[in-house]
Each structure stands twice: as structure tokens, then as C-alpha cells.
PDB file of N, CA and C in Angstrom:
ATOM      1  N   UNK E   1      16.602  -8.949   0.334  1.00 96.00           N
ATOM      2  CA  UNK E   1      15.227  -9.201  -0.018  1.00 96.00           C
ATOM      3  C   UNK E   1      15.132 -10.590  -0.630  1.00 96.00           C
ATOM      4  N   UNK E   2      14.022 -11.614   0.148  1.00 95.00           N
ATOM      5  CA  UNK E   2      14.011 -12.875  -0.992  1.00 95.00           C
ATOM      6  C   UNK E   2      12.586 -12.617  -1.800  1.00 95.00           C
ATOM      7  N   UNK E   3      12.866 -12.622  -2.933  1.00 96.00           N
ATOM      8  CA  UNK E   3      12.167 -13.028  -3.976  1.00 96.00           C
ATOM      9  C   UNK E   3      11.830 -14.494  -4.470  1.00 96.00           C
ATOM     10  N   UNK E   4      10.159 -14.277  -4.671  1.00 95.00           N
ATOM     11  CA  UNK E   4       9.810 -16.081  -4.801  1.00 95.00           C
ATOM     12  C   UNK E   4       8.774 -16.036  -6.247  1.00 95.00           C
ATOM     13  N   UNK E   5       8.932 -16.753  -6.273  1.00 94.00           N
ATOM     14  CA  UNK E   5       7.725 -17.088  -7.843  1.00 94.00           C
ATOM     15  C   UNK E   5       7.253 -17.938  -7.004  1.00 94.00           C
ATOM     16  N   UNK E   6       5.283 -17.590  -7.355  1.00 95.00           N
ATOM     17  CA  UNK E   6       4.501 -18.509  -6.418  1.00 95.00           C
ATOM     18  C   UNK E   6       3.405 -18.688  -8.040  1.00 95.00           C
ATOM     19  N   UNK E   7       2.512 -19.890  -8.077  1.00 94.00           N
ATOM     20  CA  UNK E   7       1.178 -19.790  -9.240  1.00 94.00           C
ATOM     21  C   UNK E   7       0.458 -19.844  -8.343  1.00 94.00           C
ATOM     22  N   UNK E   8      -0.840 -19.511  -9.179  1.00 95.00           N
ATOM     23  CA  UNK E   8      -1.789 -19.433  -8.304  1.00 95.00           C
ATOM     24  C   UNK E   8      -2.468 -20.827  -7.661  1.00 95.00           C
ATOM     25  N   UNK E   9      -3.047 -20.325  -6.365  1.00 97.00           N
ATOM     26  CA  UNK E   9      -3.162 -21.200  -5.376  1.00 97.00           C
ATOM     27  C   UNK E   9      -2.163 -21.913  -4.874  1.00 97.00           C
ATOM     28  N   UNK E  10      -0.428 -21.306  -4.782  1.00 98.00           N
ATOM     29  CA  UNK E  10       0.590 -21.712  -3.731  1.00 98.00           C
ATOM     30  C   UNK E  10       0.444 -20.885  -2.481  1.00 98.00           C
ATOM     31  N   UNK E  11       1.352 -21.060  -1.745  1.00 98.00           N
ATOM     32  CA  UNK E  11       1.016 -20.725  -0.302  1.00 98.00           C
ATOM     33  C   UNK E  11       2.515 -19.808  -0.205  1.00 98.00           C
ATOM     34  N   UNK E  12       2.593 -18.985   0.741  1.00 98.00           N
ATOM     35  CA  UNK E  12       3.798 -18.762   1.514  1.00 98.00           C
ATOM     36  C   UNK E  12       3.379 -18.733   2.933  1.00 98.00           C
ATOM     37  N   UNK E  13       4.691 -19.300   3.887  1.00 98.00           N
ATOM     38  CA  UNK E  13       4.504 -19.294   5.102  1.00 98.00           C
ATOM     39  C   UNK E  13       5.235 -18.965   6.046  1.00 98.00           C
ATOM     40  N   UNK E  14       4.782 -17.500   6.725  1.00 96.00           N
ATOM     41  CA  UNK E  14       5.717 -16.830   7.777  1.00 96.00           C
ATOM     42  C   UNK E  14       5.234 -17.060   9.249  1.00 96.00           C
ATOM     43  N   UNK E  15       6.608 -17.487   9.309  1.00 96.00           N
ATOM     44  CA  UNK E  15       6.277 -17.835  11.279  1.00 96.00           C
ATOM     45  C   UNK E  15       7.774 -17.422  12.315  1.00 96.00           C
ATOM     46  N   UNK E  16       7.408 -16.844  13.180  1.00 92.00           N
ATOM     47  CA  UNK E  16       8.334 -16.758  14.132  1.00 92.00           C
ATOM     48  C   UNK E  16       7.105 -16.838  15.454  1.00 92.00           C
ATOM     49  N   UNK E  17       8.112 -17.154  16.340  1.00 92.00           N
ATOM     50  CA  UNK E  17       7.570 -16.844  17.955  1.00 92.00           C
ATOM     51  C   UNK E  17       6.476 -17.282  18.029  1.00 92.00           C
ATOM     52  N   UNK E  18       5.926 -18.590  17.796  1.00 91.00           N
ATOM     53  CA  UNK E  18       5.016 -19.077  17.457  1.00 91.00           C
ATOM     54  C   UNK E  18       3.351 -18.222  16.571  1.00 91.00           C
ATOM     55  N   UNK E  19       4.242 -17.490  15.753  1.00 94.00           N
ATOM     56  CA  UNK E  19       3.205 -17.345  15.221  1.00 94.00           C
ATOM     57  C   UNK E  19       3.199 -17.441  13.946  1.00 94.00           C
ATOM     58  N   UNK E  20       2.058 -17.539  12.839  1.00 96.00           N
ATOM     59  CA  UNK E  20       2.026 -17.856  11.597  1.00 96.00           C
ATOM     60  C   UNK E  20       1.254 -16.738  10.438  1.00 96.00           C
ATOM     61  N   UNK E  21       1.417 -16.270   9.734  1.00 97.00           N
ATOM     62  CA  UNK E  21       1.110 -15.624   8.378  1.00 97.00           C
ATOM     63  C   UNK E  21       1.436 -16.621   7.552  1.00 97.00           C
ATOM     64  N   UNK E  22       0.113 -16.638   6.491  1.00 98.00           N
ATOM     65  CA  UNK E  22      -0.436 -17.710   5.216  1.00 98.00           C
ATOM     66  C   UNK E  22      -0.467 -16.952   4.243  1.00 98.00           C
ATOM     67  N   UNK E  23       0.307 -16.337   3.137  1.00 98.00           N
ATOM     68  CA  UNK E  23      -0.021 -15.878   2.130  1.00 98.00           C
ATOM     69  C   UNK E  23      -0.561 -16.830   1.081  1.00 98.00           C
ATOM     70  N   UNK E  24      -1.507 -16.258   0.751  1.00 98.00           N
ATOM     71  CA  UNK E  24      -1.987 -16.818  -0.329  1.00 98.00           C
ATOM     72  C   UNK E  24      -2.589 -16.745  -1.812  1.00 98.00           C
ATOM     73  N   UNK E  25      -1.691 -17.108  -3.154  1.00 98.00           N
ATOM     74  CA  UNK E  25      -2.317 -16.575  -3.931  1.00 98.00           C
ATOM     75  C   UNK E  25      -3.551 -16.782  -4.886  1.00 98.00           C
ATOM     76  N   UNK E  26      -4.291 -15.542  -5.068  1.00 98.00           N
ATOM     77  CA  UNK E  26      -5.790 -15.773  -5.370  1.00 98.00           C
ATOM     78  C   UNK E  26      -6.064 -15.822  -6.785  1.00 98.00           C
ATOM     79  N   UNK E  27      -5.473 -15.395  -7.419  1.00 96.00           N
ATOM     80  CA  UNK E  27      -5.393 -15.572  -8.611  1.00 96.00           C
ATOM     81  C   UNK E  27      -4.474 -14.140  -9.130  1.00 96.00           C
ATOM     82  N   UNK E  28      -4.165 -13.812 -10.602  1.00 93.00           N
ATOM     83  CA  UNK E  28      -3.515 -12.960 -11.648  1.00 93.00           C
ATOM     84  C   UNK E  28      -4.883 -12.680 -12.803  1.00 93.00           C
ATOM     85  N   UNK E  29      -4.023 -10.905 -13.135  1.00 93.00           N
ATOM     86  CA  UNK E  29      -4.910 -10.687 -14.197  1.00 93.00           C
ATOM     87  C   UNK E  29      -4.326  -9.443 -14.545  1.00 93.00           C
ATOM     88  N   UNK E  30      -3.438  -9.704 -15.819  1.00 93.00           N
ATOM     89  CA  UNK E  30      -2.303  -8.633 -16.914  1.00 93.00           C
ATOM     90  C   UNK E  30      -1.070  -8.722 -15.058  1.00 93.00           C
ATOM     91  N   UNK E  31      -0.851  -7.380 -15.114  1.00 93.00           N
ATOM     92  CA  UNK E  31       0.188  -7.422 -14.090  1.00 93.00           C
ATOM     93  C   UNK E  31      -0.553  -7.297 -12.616  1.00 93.00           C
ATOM     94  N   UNK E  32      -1.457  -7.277 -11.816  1.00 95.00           N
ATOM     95  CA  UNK E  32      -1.636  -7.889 -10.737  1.00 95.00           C
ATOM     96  C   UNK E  32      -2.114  -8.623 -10.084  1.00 95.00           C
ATOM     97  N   UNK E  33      -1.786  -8.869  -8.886  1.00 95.00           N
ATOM     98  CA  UNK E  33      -1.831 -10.307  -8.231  1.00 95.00           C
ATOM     99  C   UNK E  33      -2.927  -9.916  -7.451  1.00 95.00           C
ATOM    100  N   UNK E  34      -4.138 -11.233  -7.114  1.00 97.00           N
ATOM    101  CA  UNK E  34      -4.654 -11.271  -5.909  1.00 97.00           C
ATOM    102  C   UNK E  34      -3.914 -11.846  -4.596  1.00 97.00           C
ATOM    103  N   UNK E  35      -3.904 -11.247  -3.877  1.00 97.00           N
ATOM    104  CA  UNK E  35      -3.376 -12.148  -1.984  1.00 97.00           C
ATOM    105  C   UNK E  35      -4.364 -11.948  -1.491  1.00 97.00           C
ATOM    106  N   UNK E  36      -3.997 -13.219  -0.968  1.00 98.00           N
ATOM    107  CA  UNK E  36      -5.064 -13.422   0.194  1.00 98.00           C
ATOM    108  C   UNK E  36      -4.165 -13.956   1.746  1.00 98.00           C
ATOM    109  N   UNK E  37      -4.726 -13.373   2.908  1.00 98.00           N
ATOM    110  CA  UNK E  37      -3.661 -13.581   3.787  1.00 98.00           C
ATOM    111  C   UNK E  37      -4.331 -14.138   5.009  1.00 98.00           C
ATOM    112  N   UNK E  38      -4.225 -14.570   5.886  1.00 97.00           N
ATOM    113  CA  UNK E  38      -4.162 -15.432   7.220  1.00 97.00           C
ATOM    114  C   UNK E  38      -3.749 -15.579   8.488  1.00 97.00           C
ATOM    115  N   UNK E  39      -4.435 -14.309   9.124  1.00 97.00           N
ATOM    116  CA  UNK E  39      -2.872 -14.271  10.199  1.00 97.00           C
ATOM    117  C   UNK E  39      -3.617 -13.869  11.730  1.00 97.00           C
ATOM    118  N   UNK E  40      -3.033 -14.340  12.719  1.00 96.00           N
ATOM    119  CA  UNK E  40      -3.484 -13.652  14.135  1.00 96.00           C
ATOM    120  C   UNK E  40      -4.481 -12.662  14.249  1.00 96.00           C
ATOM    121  N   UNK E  41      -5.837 -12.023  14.847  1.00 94.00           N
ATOM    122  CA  UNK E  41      -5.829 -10.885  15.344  1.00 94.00           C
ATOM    123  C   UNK E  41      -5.274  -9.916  15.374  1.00 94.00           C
ATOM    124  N   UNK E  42      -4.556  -9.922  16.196  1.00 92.00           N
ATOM    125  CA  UNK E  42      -3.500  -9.171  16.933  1.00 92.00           C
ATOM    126  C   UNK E  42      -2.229  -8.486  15.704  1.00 92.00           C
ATOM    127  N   UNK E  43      -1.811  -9.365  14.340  1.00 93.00           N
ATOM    128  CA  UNK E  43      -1.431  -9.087  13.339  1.00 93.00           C
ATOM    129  C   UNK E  43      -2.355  -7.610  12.520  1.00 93.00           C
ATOM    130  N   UNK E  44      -1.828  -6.656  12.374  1.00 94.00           N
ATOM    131  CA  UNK E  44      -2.057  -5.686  11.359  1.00 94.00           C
ATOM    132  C   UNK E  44      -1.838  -5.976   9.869  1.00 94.00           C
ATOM    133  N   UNK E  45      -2.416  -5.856   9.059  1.00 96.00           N
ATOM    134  CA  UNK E  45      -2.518  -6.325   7.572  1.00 96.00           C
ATOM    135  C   UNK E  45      -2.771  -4.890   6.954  1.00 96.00           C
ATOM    136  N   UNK E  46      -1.987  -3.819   6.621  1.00 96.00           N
ATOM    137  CA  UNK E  46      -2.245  -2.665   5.519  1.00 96.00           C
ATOM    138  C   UNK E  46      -1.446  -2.549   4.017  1.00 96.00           C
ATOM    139  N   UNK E  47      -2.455  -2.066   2.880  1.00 96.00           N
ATOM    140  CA  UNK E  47      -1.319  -1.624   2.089  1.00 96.00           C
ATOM    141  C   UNK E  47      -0.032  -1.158   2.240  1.00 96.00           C
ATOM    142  N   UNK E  48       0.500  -0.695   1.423  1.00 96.00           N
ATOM    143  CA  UNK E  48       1.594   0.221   1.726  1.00 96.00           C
ATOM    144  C   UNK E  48       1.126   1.866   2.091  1.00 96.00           C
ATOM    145  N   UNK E  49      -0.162   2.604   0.791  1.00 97.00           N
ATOM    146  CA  UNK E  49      -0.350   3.461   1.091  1.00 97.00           C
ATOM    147  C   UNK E  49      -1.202   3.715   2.172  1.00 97.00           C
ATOM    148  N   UNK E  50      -1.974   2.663   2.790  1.00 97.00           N
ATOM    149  CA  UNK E  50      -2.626   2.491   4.287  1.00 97.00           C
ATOM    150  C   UNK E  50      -1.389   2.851   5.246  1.00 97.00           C
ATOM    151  N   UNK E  51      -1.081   2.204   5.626  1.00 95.00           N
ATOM    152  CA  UNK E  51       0.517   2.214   6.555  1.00 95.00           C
ATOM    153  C   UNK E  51       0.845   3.177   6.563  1.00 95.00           C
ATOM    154  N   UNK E  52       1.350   4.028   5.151  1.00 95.00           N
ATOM    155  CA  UNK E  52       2.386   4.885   5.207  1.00 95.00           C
ATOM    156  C   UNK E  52       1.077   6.392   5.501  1.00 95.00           C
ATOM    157  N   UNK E  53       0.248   6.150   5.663  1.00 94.00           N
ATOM    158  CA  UNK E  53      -1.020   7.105   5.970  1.00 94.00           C
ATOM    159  C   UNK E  53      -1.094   7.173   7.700  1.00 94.00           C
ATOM    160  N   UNK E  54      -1.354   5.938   8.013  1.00 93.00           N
ATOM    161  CA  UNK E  54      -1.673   5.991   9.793  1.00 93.00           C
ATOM    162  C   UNK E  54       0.041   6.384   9.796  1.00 93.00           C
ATOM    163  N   UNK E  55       0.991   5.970   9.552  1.00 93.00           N
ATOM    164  CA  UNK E  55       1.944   6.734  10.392  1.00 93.00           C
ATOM    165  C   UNK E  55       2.638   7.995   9.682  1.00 93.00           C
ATOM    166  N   UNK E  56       1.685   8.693   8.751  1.00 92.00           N
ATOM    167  CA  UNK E  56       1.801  10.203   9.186  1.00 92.00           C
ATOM    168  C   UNK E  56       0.908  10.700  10.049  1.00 92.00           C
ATOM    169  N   UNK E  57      -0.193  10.117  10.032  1.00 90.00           N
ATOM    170  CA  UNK E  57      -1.115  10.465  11.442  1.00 90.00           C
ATOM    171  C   UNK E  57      -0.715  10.496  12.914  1.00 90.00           C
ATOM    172  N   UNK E  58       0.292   9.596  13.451  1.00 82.00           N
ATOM    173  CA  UNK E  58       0.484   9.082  14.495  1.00 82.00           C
ATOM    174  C   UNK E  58       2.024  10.572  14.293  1.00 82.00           C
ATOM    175  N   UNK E  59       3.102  10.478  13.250  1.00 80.00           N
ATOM    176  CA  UNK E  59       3.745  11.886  13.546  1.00 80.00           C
ATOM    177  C   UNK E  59       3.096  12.985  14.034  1.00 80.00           C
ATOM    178  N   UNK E  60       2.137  13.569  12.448  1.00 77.00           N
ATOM    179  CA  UNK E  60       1.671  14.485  12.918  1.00 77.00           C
ATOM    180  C   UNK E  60       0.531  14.587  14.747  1.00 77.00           C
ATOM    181  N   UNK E  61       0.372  13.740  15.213  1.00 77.00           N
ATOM    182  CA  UNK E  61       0.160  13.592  16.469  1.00 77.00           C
ATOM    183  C   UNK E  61       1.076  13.930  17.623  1.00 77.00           C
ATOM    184  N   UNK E  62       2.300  13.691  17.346  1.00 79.00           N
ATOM    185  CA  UNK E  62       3.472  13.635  17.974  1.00 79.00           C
ATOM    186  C   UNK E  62       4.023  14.909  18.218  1.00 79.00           C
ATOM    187  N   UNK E  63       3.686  15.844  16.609  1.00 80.00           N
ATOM    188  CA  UNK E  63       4.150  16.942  16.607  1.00 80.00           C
ATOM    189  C   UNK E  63       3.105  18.068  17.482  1.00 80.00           C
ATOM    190  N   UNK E  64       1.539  17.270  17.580  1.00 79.00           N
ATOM    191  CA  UNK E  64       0.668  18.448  18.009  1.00 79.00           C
ATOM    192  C   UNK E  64       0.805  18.616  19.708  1.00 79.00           C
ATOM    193  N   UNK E  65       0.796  17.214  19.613  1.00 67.00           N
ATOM    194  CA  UNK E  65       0.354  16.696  21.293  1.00 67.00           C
ATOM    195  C   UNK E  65       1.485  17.114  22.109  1.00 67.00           C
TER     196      UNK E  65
END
């Protein structure tokens, strides 16, 4: 895992295969962070508990269908 210290209004920048994700931070307040992010269409952007929600949906699909 890399770990980064960013202040607010630095950038991070992920790219492969010509493509790019812009993290960006929006500001702090006590312990959390605003992001703000930047990325393709075609890129999916969920929480964690979003994510980890559609793919119990997509199991339990698996298991009905």
C-alpha cells in the first residue's frame, strides 16, 4: 500500500493505458477529508459501502438466476 500526505488543494495522479484519475483534495474538518475526483465516464467512482452493496447484489443475482 503507498501512503501519501497531500494539503489541501494538492492533486494525486493515476494513469495507466492512457487513462487518467485526478484526486483532489477539497478541504479537512477534525478527522475527515473532502475528495474530489476526475476521471473518464466509463470510470466507476463508489464508496466503499456503495461497492461493497452492488456486489452483494450482483452475488445474490448469481445465486437466484
Amino acid at each position: 500500500m503507498l501512503v501519501l500526505t497531500r494539503k489541501f488543494d494538492e492533486k494525486i495522479i493515476l494513469s495507466w493505458e492512457n487513462q487518467t484519475i485526478t484526486i483532489l483534495v477539497c478541504g479537512t474538518q477534525g478527522d475527515r477529508v473532502r475528495l474530489g475526483f476526475e476521471a473518464p465516464p466509463e470510470v466507476l467512482i463508489h464508496r466503499e459501502e456503495v461497492h461493497n452493496e452492488i456486489q452483494s447484489q450482483g452475488e445474490r443475482k448469481k445465486q437466484d438466476g
